[in-house]
């Protein structure tokens, strides 16, 4: 009798991508961005966007989700607004698909301690390249309202701008709570620590950091503080001319679209103090969740050595900073962006072949992830400048606020209020920033 041997086969569960995070919202963000990018891969690329693209959306509803329940809820929704438009904007800003996706899904984003207007929260990707801001429905509506004009302006100026670089807008519904999310590029460097920070509007009424703000490790100072400390942005005449040229074009765009209440965010890195982010984002912790202090940068091996190299004088019109204020969106894969060959020349972007692992700063700014940066004429400081909070229109609410503040502070001080007509706001803003730069 022939006996047939039976063989036991052990079932192996199919490997699925894990989106481990410390709370459900982060996991849904990671899952949703991965899903939306995957769906975009199946859409034929067009050379020109259509009007309907500015009204479109991509959404998904997940019910009875059984996988990875420790981190992800069993029911959630995710929606991306105008996916083709934001994909085109990312391309215009020189952001590669893989780099953008990896920034969100490789490791969980981290909450920033600071809060924005109306209690909005900020999350930063582990490599410090992108910021996710929670926004309200009014800002979503305003973003839809200006998106077509904003896209046209970015195309027109070849992405050479100090405006926020809007890269994606999403809605995540978790545990019956809706979160509207807006993704922008970080203004500050992912490798250099900021030692002083200012938020300037050109107004001097109620524009001073509070005692609570001053007690923070890195407080955000305001216009009155900037004046009282006699701070100056010293970048030389040539760079000042280029900066103001870009700034005037950006402010003109904001004024034409009836927008006001924006600020110029300034971060200052002092090379004499030095310092960078010491964590290595390539290293995974045991739990795969991250410690909350993850960085994308490596501090210089010697702050003094880096400062000495960076302080070498260069001719003011050497052309090194032509691309400082936005540039043409250099690809992250380009040699200049990756820092290839930068060892002897003092280059210093990403180390060759090592995504998100930065080399020491030796004098040159990275053309992609430090595109908001400009060095001082003395080469002792590095400034990072960008316009923020541009989604406030001069409507009924702001007119009412202007009337109330005028009565409170007196009509003689009306033009110094933070809430004024867009044309007044734009003129005062440019005059103040002009006076701050030398």
Tab-separated table of C-alpha atoms in Angstrom, residues 12-405:
chain	number	residue	atom	x	y	z
A	12	UNK	CA	2.251	33.232	6.352
A	13	UNK	CA	0.425	36.514	6.579
A	14	UNK	CA	1.050	38.847	3.694
A	15	UNK	CA	3.440	41.642	4.560
A	16	UNK	CA	1.715	44.994	4.702
A	17	UNK	CA	3.113	48.468	5.155
A	18	UNK	CA	3.029	49.543	8.783
A	19	UNK	CA	2.193	53.112	9.756
A	20	UNK	CA	3.248	53.090	13.380
A	21	UNK	CA	2.604	56.283	15.284
A	22	UNK	CA	1.900	57.366	18.821
A	23	UNK	CA	-1.667	58.502	18.108
A	24	UNK	CA	-4.402	57.639	15.570
A	25	UNK	CA	-4.314	60.980	13.720
A	26	UNK	CA	-0.641	60.584	12.819
A	27	UNK	CA	-1.232	57.046	11.569
A	28	UNK	CA	-4.163	58.173	9.415
A	29	UNK	CA	-2.070	61.028	7.974
A	30	UNK	CA	0.731	58.610	7.075
A	31	UNK	CA	-1.709	56.055	5.628
A	32	UNK	CA	-3.701	58.694	3.736
A	33	UNK	CA	-0.756	60.438	2.095
A	34	UNK	CA	0.645	57.071	1.033
A	35	UNK	CA	-2.759	56.127	-0.432
A	36	UNK	CA	-3.266	59.413	-2.287
A	37	UNK	CA	0.234	59.354	-3.784
A	38	UNK	CA	-0.339	55.772	-4.927
A	39	UNK	CA	-3.600	56.783	-6.605
A	40	UNK	CA	-1.898	59.703	-8.354
A	41	UNK	CA	0.534	57.276	-9.968
A	42	UNK	CA	-2.379	55.859	-11.983
A	43	UNK	CA	-3.450	59.253	-13.344
A	44	UNK	CA	-2.123	60.337	-16.719
A	45	UNK	CA	0.041	63.440	-16.434
A	46	UNK	CA	-1.182	66.490	-18.336
A	47	UNK	CA	0.877	69.361	-19.639
A	48	UNK	CA	-1.737	71.894	-18.537
A	49	UNK	CA	-4.210	71.911	-15.643
A	50	UNK	CA	-7.916	72.309	-16.336
A	51	UNK	CA	-10.361	74.502	-14.347
A	52	UNK	CA	-12.004	71.362	-12.941
A	53	UNK	CA	-8.670	70.309	-11.402
A	54	UNK	CA	-9.010	73.204	-8.952
A	55	UNK	CA	-12.328	71.773	-7.725
A	56	UNK	CA	-11.480	68.070	-7.686
A	57	UNK	CA	-10.719	65.836	-4.744
A	58	UNK	CA	-9.683	62.295	-3.937
A	59	UNK	CA	-11.267	60.617	-0.933
A	60	UNK	CA	-11.495	57.220	0.711
A	61	UNK	CA	-13.553	55.777	3.570
A	62	UNK	CA	-12.150	52.854	5.556
A	63	UNK	CA	-14.596	50.779	7.606
A	64	UNK	CA	-13.827	47.851	9.929
A	65	UNK	CA	-10.123	48.253	9.427
A	66	UNK	CA	-8.620	45.223	11.229
A	67	UNK	CA	-4.922	45.660	10.479
A	68	UNK	CA	-2.603	47.493	12.889
A	69	UNK	CA	-5.487	48.333	15.246
A	70	UNK	CA	-3.062	49.253	18.025
A	71	UNK	CA	-2.151	52.402	16.099
A	72	UNK	CA	-4.961	52.996	13.612
A	73	UNK	CA	-8.695	53.358	14.256
A	74	UNK	CA	-11.057	50.796	12.726
A	75	UNK	CA	-12.984	53.568	10.945
A	76	UNK	CA	-11.584	56.701	9.375
A	77	UNK	CA	-11.809	58.902	6.280
A	78	UNK	CA	-9.147	60.685	4.284
A	79	UNK	CA	-9.532	63.302	1.566
A	80	UNK	CA	-7.034	65.186	-0.566
A	81	UNK	CA	-8.124	68.451	-2.150
A	82	UNK	CA	-7.066	69.311	-5.711
A	83	UNK	CA	-4.477	66.503	-5.930
A	84	UNK	CA	-3.280	67.299	-9.464
A	85	UNK	CA	-2.807	70.979	-8.630
A	86	UNK	CA	-0.688	70.305	-5.552
A	87	UNK	CA	1.268	67.627	-7.407
A	88	UNK	CA	2.107	70.246	-10.035
A	89	UNK	CA	3.071	72.765	-7.332
A	90	UNK	CA	5.405	70.213	-5.743
A	91	UNK	CA	7.022	69.747	-9.135
A	92	UNK	CA	7.392	73.521	-9.591
A	93	UNK	CA	9.096	73.743	-6.189
A	94	UNK	CA	11.550	70.993	-7.150
A	95	UNK	CA	10.194	68.330	-4.806
A	96	UNK	CA	10.502	64.731	-5.936
A	97	UNK	CA	7.610	62.340	-5.347
A	98	UNK	CA	9.719	59.782	-3.465
A	99	UNK	CA	11.298	62.337	-1.173
A	100	UNK	CA	7.919	63.882	-0.302
A	101	UNK	CA	6.322	60.494	0.393
A	102	UNK	CA	9.237	59.159	2.443
A	103	UNK	CA	9.210	62.294	4.591
A	104	UNK	CA	5.714	61.400	5.798
A	105	UNK	CA	5.656	57.610	5.920
A	106	UNK	CA	9.178	56.582	6.894
A	107	UNK	CA	8.702	57.803	10.464
A	108	UNK	CA	5.877	59.567	12.229
A	109	UNK	CA	5.659	63.381	12.208
A	110	UNK	CA	6.217	65.128	15.530
A	111	UNK	CA	4.090	67.783	17.213
A	112	UNK	CA	5.656	71.186	17.573
A	113	UNK	CA	5.281	72.871	20.966
A	114	UNK	CA	4.145	76.162	19.424
A	115	UNK	CA	0.551	76.958	18.547
A	116	UNK	CA	-0.751	79.141	15.774
A	117	UNK	CA	-3.825	81.280	15.434
A	118	UNK	CA	-7.067	79.978	16.911
A	119	UNK	CA	-5.161	77.166	18.611
A	120	UNK	CA	-3.980	75.516	15.395
A	121	UNK	CA	-1.354	72.810	15.879
A	122	UNK	CA	1.788	72.045	13.932
A	123	UNK	CA	3.432	68.748	13.071
A	124	UNK	CA	6.865	68.508	11.515
A	125	UNK	CA	8.134	65.592	9.431
A	126	UNK	CA	10.978	63.631	10.997
A	127	UNK	CA	13.528	65.138	8.584
A	128	UNK	CA	12.346	68.715	9.273
A	129	UNK	CA	11.532	69.353	5.620
A	130	UNK	CA	7.761	69.883	5.841
A	131	UNK	CA	5.210	71.278	8.284
A	132	UNK	CA	1.614	70.097	8.649
A	133	UNK	CA	-0.671	72.764	10.092
A	134	UNK	CA	-4.216	72.143	11.305
A	135	UNK	CA	-6.463	74.847	9.861
A	136	UNK	CA	-10.117	75.832	10.114
A	137	UNK	CA	-12.858	75.563	7.521
A	138	UNK	CA	-12.546	79.300	6.752
A	139	UNK	CA	-8.919	78.863	5.760
A	140	UNK	CA	-9.851	75.841	3.605
A	141	UNK	CA	-12.411	78.016	1.829
A	142	UNK	CA	-9.881	80.827	1.396
A	143	UNK	CA	-7.291	78.379	0.037
A	144	UNK	CA	-9.798	77.180	-2.572
A	145	UNK	CA	-10.556	80.797	-3.410
A	146	UNK	CA	-6.945	81.814	-4.143
A	147	UNK	CA	-5.490	78.493	-5.321
A	148	UNK	CA	-5.832	79.153	-9.036
A	149	UNK	CA	-4.294	82.623	-8.723
A	150	UNK	CA	-1.559	81.251	-6.444
A	151	UNK	CA	-0.674	78.492	-8.924
A	152	UNK	CA	-0.559	81.008	-11.768
A	153	UNK	CA	1.731	83.273	-9.745
A	154	UNK	CA	4.138	80.429	-8.912
A	155	UNK	CA	4.343	79.534	-12.605
A	156	UNK	CA	4.833	83.188	-13.555
A	157	UNK	CA	7.667	83.819	-11.067
A	158	UNK	CA	9.288	80.393	-11.689
A	159	UNK	CA	8.803	79.500	-8.006
A	160	UNK	CA	11.123	82.358	-6.976
A	161	UNK	CA	9.081	83.565	-4.014
A	162	UNK	CA	9.024	84.098	-0.258
A	163	UNK	CA	5.370	83.056	-0.059
A	164	UNK	CA	4.492	79.809	1.730
A	165	UNK	CA	5.124	76.815	-0.516
A	166	UNK	CA	1.782	75.011	-0.379
A	167	UNK	CA	2.338	71.335	-1.132
A	168	UNK	CA	-0.882	69.574	-0.138
A	169	UNK	CA	-4.237	70.060	1.573
A	170	UNK	CA	-6.035	67.182	3.265
A	171	UNK	CA	-8.929	66.315	5.546
A	172	UNK	CA	-8.634	63.427	8.008
A	173	UNK	CA	-11.687	62.212	9.915
A	174	UNK	CA	-10.666	60.302	13.020
A	175	UNK	CA	-13.090	59.234	15.773
A	176	UNK	CA	-15.807	61.454	14.245
A	177	UNK	CA	-13.555	64.529	14.418
A	178	UNK	CA	-12.513	66.325	11.239
A	179	UNK	CA	-8.982	67.710	10.909
A	180	UNK	CA	-8.134	70.007	8.006
A	181	UNK	CA	-4.408	69.819	7.217
A	182	UNK	CA	-2.218	72.111	5.137
A	183	UNK	CA	1.332	71.060	4.191
A	184	UNK	CA	4.060	73.633	3.540
A	185	UNK	CA	7.836	73.536	3.226
A	186	UNK	CA	9.752	74.493	6.395
A	187	UNK	CA	11.137	78.027	6.306
A	188	UNK	CA	14.045	77.151	8.596
A	189	UNK	CA	16.990	74.885	7.882
A	190	UNK	CA	16.728	71.177	8.711
A	191	UNK	CA	20.336	71.130	9.933
A	192	UNK	CA	21.063	74.549	11.549
A	193	UNK	CA	19.545	75.519	14.887
A	194	UNK	CA	17.745	78.835	15.124
A	195	UNK	CA	18.998	81.084	17.936
A	196	UNK	CA	16.628	84.067	17.519
A	197	UNK	CA	13.204	84.267	15.911
A	198	UNK	CA	10.993	87.199	14.867
A	199	UNK	CA	7.479	87.607	13.467
A	200	UNK	CA	7.219	91.013	11.780
A	201	UNK	CA	4.088	92.745	10.442
A	202	UNK	CA	5.197	96.381	10.342
A	203	UNK	CA	2.791	97.328	13.161
A	204	UNK	CA	3.848	98.633	16.587
A	205	UNK	CA	0.538	98.382	18.486
A	206	UNK	CA	0.175	95.201	20.558
A	207	UNK	CA	3.209	93.810	18.743
A	208	UNK	CA	5.472	92.808	21.624
A	209	UNK	CA	6.211	89.305	22.915
A	210	UNK	CA	4.376	88.466	26.130
A	211	UNK	CA	6.124	87.367	29.330
A	212	UNK	CA	4.832	83.844	28.727
A	213	UNK	CA	6.332	83.847	25.231
A	214	UNK	CA	9.656	85.199	26.499
A	215	UNK	CA	9.937	82.350	28.987
A	216	UNK	CA	10.114	79.781	26.165
A	217	UNK	CA	13.387	78.231	25.057
A	218	UNK	CA	13.053	79.873	21.626
A	219	UNK	CA	10.555	82.747	21.929
A	220	UNK	CA	9.007	84.425	18.911
A	221	UNK	CA	9.724	88.132	19.228
A	222	UNK	CA	7.699	90.771	17.407
A	223	UNK	CA	8.069	94.200	15.838
A	224	UNK	CA	8.551	96.243	19.029
A	225	UNK	CA	11.139	93.741	20.275
A	226	UNK	CA	12.979	93.963	16.943
A	227	UNK	CA	13.131	97.766	17.275
A	228	UNK	CA	14.086	97.795	20.976
A	229	UNK	CA	16.958	95.322	20.538
A	230	UNK	CA	18.192	97.324	17.514
A	231	UNK	CA	18.337	94.116	15.489
A	232	UNK	CA	19.249	94.502	11.815
A	233	UNK	CA	19.248	92.167	8.826
A	234	UNK	CA	22.704	92.853	7.424
A	235	UNK	CA	23.008	91.216	4.015
A	236	UNK	CA	24.571	93.934	1.839
A	237	UNK	CA	23.087	96.118	-0.883
A	238	UNK	CA	23.094	93.504	-3.641
A	239	UNK	CA	21.256	90.862	-1.667
A	240	UNK	CA	18.911	93.467	-0.164
A	241	UNK	CA	17.953	94.545	-3.682
A	242	UNK	CA	17.145	90.964	-4.730
A	243	UNK	CA	15.249	90.263	-1.522
A	244	UNK	CA	13.089	93.385	-1.768
A	245	UNK	CA	12.439	92.734	-5.456
A	246	UNK	CA	11.009	89.311	-4.574
A	247	UNK	CA	9.180	90.673	-1.525
A	248	UNK	CA	7.476	93.485	-3.476
A	249	UNK	CA	6.214	91.062	-6.115
A	250	UNK	CA	4.863	88.707	-3.422
A	251	UNK	CA	3.166	91.511	-1.486
A	252	UNK	CA	1.657	92.877	-4.699
A	253	UNK	CA	0.120	89.441	-5.325
A	254	UNK	CA	-1.326	89.376	-1.787
A	255	UNK	CA	-2.755	92.886	-2.150
A	256	UNK	CA	-4.411	92.057	-5.498
A	257	UNK	CA	-6.125	89.109	-3.805
A	258	UNK	CA	-7.401	91.246	-0.899
A	259	UNK	CA	-5.163	89.461	1.637
A	260	UNK	CA	-3.631	90.978	4.769
A	261	UNK	CA	-2.450	90.166	8.308
A	262	UNK	CA	0.542	88.176	6.974
A	263	UNK	CA	3.985	88.263	8.604
A	264	UNK	CA	7.630	87.919	7.693
A	265	UNK	CA	9.047	85.071	9.757
A	266	UNK	CA	12.771	85.497	10.440
A	267	UNK	CA	15.027	82.874	11.993
A	268	UNK	CA	18.661	83.690	12.774
A	269	UNK	CA	21.456	81.148	13.113
A	270	UNK	CA	24.619	82.477	14.751
A	271	UNK	CA	27.733	80.708	13.464
A	272	UNK	CA	29.724	81.785	16.527
A	273	UNK	CA	27.319	79.803	18.720
A	274	UNK	CA	27.008	77.041	16.112
A	275	UNK	CA	24.981	73.920	16.698
A	276	UNK	CA	22.841	71.657	14.606
A	277	UNK	CA	20.428	68.792	15.064
A	278	UNK	CA	22.448	65.848	16.271
A	279	UNK	CA	19.952	63.039	15.786
A	280	UNK	CA	20.424	60.664	12.882
A	281	UNK	CA	17.051	60.097	11.191
A	282	UNK	CA	18.413	56.995	9.489
A	283	UNK	CA	18.608	55.231	12.866
A	284	UNK	CA	15.397	53.465	13.857
A	285	UNK	CA	14.461	53.009	17.494
A	286	UNK	CA	13.316	49.633	18.768
A	287	UNK	CA	9.639	50.516	18.810
A	288	UNK	CA	9.735	52.275	15.460
A	289	UNK	CA	7.836	55.194	16.967
A	290	UNK	CA	10.478	57.842	17.410
A	291	UNK	CA	11.483	59.704	20.542
A	292	UNK	CA	9.955	63.079	19.801
A	293	UNK	CA	13.366	64.714	19.338
A	294	UNK	CA	14.222	63.288	15.962
A	295	UNK	CA	16.143	65.518	13.595
A	296	UNK	CA	17.288	65.492	10.033
A	297	UNK	CA	20.605	67.056	10.533
A	298	UNK	CA	24.017	66.409	11.935
A	299	UNK	CA	25.775	69.083	13.953
A	300	UNK	CA	29.204	70.160	12.734
A	301	UNK	CA	32.059	68.069	14.133
A	302	UNK	CA	33.447	71.292	15.525
A	303	UNK	CA	31.412	74.471	15.822
A	304	UNK	CA	34.576	76.570	15.792
A	305	UNK	CA	35.901	74.866	12.655
A	306	UNK	CA	32.592	75.258	10.847
A	307	UNK	CA	32.360	78.902	11.852
A	308	UNK	CA	35.916	79.569	10.696
A	309	UNK	CA	35.208	78.010	7.308
A	310	UNK	CA	31.923	79.852	6.933
A	311	UNK	CA	33.429	83.203	7.917
A	312	UNK	CA	35.775	83.284	4.936
A	313	UNK	CA	34.973	86.496	3.047
A	314	UNK	CA	33.387	86.275	-0.371
A	315	UNK	CA	32.716	89.051	-2.898
A	316	UNK	CA	29.272	90.541	-2.408
A	317	UNK	CA	28.302	90.059	-6.025
A	318	UNK	CA	29.758	86.574	-6.392
A	319	UNK	CA	26.361	85.240	-7.419
A	320	UNK	CA	26.318	82.571	-4.685
A	321	UNK	CA	22.931	83.740	-3.472
A	322	UNK	CA	21.077	84.313	-6.735
A	323	UNK	CA	18.835	81.358	-5.943
A	324	UNK	CA	18.392	82.208	-2.254
A	325	UNK	CA	14.872	83.601	-2.457
A	326	UNK	CA	13.038	80.703	-4.078
A	327	UNK	CA	15.116	79.828	-7.135
A	328	UNK	CA	13.937	77.627	-9.942
A	329	UNK	CA	13.113	74.605	-7.854
A	330	UNK	CA	16.301	72.572	-8.112
A	331	UNK	CA	15.699	68.870	-8.080
A	332	UNK	CA	16.662	67.064	-4.877
A	333	UNK	CA	18.547	64.606	-7.075
A	334	UNK	CA	20.778	67.292	-8.564
A	335	UNK	CA	24.478	67.346	-7.586
A	336	UNK	CA	24.135	70.769	-5.939
A	337	UNK	CA	21.212	69.638	-3.826
A	338	UNK	CA	22.905	66.442	-2.730
A	339	UNK	CA	26.129	68.214	-1.804
A	340	UNK	CA	28.230	66.081	-4.124
A	341	UNK	CA	31.813	67.195	-4.323
A	342	UNK	CA	31.140	69.709	-1.564
A	343	UNK	CA	33.867	68.502	0.774
A	344	UNK	CA	36.682	70.667	-0.563
A	345	UNK	CA	34.570	73.554	-1.780
A	346	UNK	CA	32.695	73.926	1.499
A	347	UNK	CA	29.482	72.917	-0.172
A	348	UNK	CA	27.384	71.011	2.237
A	349	UNK	CA	23.885	69.896	1.431
A	350	UNK	CA	22.946	66.269	1.783
A	351	UNK	CA	25.777	63.802	1.964
A	352	UNK	CA	26.166	61.847	-1.317
A	353	UNK	CA	23.966	58.782	-1.401
A	354	UNK	CA	22.517	59.390	2.073
A	355	UNK	CA	18.970	60.744	1.981
A	356	UNK	CA	18.287	63.229	4.798
A	357	UNK	CA	21.761	62.876	6.287
A	358	UNK	CA	23.279	66.351	6.213
A	359	UNK	CA	26.927	67.204	6.125
A	360	UNK	CA	28.376	69.978	8.271
A	361	UNK	CA	27.644	73.550	7.222
A	362	UNK	CA	30.846	74.988	5.781
A	363	UNK	CA	29.572	78.160	4.168
A	364	UNK	CA	27.147	77.237	1.362
A	365	UNK	CA	23.389	76.897	1.749
A	366	UNK	CA	21.561	73.904	0.310
A	367	UNK	CA	19.687	75.102	-2.832
A	368	UNK	CA	16.614	72.970	-2.065
A	369	UNK	CA	16.040	72.683	1.667
A	370	UNK	CA	17.633	75.991	2.652
A	371	UNK	CA	16.160	78.030	-0.167
A	372	UNK	CA	14.708	80.579	2.293
A	373	UNK	CA	18.215	81.244	3.664
A	374	UNK	CA	20.666	84.079	3.077
A	375	UNK	CA	24.009	84.768	4.771
A	376	UNK	CA	24.891	88.047	6.427
A	377	UNK	CA	27.465	90.280	4.794
A	378	UNK	CA	29.828	89.549	7.710
A	379	UNK	CA	29.299	85.782	7.186
A	380	UNK	CA	28.675	85.441	10.945
A	381	UNK	CA	24.909	84.929	10.710
A	382	UNK	CA	22.525	82.977	8.505
A	383	UNK	CA	19.008	84.407	8.088
A	384	UNK	CA	15.963	82.386	7.073
A	385	UNK	CA	13.076	84.546	5.850
A	386	UNK	CA	9.606	83.618	4.611
A	387	UNK	CA	6.124	85.121	4.483
A	388	UNK	CA	3.582	83.190	6.575
A	389	UNK	CA	-0.163	83.292	7.390
A	390	UNK	CA	-1.433	84.644	4.069
A	391	UNK	CA	-4.938	83.147	4.189
A	392	UNK	CA	-6.697	86.095	5.864
A	393	UNK	CA	-8.896	88.234	3.637
A	394	UNK	CA	-10.074	91.738	4.441
A	395	UNK	CA	-13.735	90.880	4.924
A	396	UNK	CA	-16.518	91.870	7.303
A	397	UNK	CA	-14.812	90.341	10.353
A	398	UNK	CA	-11.552	92.224	9.765
A	399	UNK	CA	-13.387	95.499	9.045
A	400	UNK	CA	-15.206	95.123	12.363
A	401	UNK	CA	-11.920	94.379	14.135
A	402	UNK	CA	-10.351	97.482	12.573
A	403	UNK	CA	-13.214	99.698	13.811
A	404	UNK	CA	-12.951	98.286	17.341
A	405	UNK	CA	-9.164	98.680	17.520
